PDB file of C-alpha atoms in Angstrom:
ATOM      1  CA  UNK A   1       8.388   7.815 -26.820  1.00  0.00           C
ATOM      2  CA  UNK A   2       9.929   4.325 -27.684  1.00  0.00           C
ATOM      3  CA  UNK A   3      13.385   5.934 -26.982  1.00  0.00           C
ATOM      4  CA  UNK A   4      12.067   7.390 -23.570  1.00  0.00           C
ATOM      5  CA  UNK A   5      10.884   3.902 -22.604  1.00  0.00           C
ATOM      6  CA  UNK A   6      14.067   1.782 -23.657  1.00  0.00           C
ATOM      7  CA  UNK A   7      15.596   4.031 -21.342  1.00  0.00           C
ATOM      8  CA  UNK A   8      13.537   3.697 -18.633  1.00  0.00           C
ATOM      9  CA  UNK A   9      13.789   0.270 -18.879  1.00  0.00           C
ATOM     10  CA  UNK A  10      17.202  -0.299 -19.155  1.00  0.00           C
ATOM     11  CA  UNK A  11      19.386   2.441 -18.163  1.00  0.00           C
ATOM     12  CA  UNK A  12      22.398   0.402 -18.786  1.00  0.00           C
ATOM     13  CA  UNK A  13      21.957   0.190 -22.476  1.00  0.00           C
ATOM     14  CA  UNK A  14      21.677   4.111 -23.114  1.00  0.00           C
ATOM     15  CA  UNK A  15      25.109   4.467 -20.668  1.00  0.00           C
ATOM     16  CA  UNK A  16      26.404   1.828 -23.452  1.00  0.00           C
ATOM     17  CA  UNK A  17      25.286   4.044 -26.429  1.00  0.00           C
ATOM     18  CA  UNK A  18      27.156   6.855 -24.619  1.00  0.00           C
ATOM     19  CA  UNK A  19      30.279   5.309 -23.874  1.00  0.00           C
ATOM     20  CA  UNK A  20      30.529   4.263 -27.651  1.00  0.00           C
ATOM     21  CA  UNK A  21      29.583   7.994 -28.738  1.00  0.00           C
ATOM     22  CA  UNK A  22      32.078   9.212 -26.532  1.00  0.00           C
ATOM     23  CA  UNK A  23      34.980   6.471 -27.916  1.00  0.00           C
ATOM     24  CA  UNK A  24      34.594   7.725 -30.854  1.00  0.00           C
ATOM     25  CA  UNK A  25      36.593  11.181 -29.712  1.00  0.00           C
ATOM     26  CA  UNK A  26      38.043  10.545 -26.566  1.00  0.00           C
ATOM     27  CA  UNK A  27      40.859   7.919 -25.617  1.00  0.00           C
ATOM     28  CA  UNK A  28      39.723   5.001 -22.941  1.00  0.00           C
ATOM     29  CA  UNK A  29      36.052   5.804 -22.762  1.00  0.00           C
ATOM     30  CA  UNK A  30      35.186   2.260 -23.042  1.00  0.00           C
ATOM     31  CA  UNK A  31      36.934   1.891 -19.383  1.00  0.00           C
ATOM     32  CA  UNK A  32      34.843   4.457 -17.734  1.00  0.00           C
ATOM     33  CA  UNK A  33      32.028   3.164 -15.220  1.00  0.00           C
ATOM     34  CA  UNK A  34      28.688   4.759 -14.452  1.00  0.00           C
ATOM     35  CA  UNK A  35      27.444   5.422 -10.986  1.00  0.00           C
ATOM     36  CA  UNK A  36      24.356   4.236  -9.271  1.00  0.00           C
ATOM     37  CA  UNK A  37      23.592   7.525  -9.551  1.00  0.00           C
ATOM     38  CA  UNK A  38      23.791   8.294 -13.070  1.00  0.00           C
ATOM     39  CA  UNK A  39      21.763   5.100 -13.738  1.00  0.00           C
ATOM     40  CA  UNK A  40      19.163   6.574 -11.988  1.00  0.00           C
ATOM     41  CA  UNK A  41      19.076   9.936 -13.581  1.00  0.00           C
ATOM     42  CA  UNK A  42      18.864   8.001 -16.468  1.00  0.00           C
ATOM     43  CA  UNK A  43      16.141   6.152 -15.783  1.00  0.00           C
ATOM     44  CA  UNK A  44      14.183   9.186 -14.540  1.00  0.00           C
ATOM     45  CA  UNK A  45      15.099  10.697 -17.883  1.00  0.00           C
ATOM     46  CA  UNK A  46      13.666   7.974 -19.850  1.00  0.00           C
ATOM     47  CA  UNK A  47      10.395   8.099 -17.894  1.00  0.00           C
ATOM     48  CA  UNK A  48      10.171  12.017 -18.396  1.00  0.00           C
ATOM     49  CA  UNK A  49      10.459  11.234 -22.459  1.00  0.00           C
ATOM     50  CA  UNK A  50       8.398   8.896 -22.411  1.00  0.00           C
ATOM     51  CA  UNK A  51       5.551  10.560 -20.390  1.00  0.00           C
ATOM     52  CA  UNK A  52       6.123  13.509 -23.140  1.00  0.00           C
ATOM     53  CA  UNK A  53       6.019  11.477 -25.892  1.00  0.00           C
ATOM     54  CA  UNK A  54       2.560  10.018 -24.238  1.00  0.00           C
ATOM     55  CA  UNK A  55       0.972  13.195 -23.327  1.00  0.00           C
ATOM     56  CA  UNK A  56       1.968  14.626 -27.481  1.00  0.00           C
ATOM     57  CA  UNK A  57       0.377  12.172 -28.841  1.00  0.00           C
ATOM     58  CA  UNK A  58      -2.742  12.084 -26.574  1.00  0.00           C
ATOM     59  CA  UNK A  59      -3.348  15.721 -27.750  1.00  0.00           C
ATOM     60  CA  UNK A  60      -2.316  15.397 -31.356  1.00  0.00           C
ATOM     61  CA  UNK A  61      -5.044  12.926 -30.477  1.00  0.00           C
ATOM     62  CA  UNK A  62      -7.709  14.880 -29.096  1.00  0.00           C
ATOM     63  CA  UNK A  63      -7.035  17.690 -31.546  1.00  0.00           C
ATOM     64  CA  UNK A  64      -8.108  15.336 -34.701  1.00  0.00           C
ATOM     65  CA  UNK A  65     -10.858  14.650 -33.215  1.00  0.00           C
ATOM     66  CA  UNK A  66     -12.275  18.025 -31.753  1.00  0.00           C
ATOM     67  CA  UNK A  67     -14.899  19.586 -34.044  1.00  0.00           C
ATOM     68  CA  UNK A  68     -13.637  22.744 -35.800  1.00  0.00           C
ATOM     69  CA  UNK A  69     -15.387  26.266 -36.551  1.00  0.00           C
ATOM     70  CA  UNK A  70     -15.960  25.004 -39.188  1.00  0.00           C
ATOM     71  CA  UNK A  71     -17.558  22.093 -38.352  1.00  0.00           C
ATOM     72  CA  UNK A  72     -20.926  22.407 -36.830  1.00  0.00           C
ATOM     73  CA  UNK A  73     -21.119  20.086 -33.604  1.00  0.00           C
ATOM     74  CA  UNK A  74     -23.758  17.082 -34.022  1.00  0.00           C
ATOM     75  CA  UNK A  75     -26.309  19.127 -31.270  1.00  0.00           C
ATOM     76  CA  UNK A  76     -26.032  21.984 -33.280  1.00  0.00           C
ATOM     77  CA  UNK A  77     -26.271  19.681 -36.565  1.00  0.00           C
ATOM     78  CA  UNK A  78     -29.441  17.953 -35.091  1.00  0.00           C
ATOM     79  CA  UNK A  79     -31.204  21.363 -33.793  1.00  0.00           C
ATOM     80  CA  UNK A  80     -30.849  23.070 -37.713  1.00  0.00           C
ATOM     81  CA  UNK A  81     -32.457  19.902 -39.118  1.00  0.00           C
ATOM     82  CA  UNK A  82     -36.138  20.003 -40.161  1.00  0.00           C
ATOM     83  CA  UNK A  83     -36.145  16.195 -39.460  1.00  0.00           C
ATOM     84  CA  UNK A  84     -35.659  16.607 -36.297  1.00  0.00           C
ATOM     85  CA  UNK A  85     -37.610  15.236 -33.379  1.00  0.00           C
ATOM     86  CA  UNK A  86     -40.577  17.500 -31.949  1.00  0.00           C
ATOM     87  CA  UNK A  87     -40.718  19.816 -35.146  1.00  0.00           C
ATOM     88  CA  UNK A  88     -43.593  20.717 -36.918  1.00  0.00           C
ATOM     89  CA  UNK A  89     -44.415  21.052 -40.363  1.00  0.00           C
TER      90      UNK A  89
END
């Protein structure tokens, strides 16, 4: 997620990263230039990562806190109990 948003927020930086990556095994990357164009699938990249990186954890999330089988639910909890309201002993 953090990655997705760095990106989105400054495209230029990740084309940095790249041209670095790619210096390491090719001659004269350093002097190659990216195009409006590739900034912007960039940026749309970033967003995309970071809006899967949101919607994970939102789920991992919702999972933790979904009752189980397990589990009973607190209605069905409060309906078993002798204590609760409206029963008779």
């Amino acid at each position: 997620m953090g990655q997705g948003l760095i990106t989105a927020a400054a495209p230029g930086l990740s084309v940095a990263l790249t041209r670095k990556l790619l210096g390491m095994n090719f001659e004269n990357a350093g002097e190659l230039e990216a195009r409006p164009a590739y900034l912007r699938q960039t940026r749309a990249l970033g967003i995309g990562v970071a809006a899967a990186g949101i919607a994970g954890y939102a789920m991992e999330v919702a999972s933790d806190r979904a009752p189980t089988s397990e589990e009973p639910a607190a209605d069905d909890e409060a309906a078993t109990d002798g204590d609760a309201p409206g029963a008779t002993a």
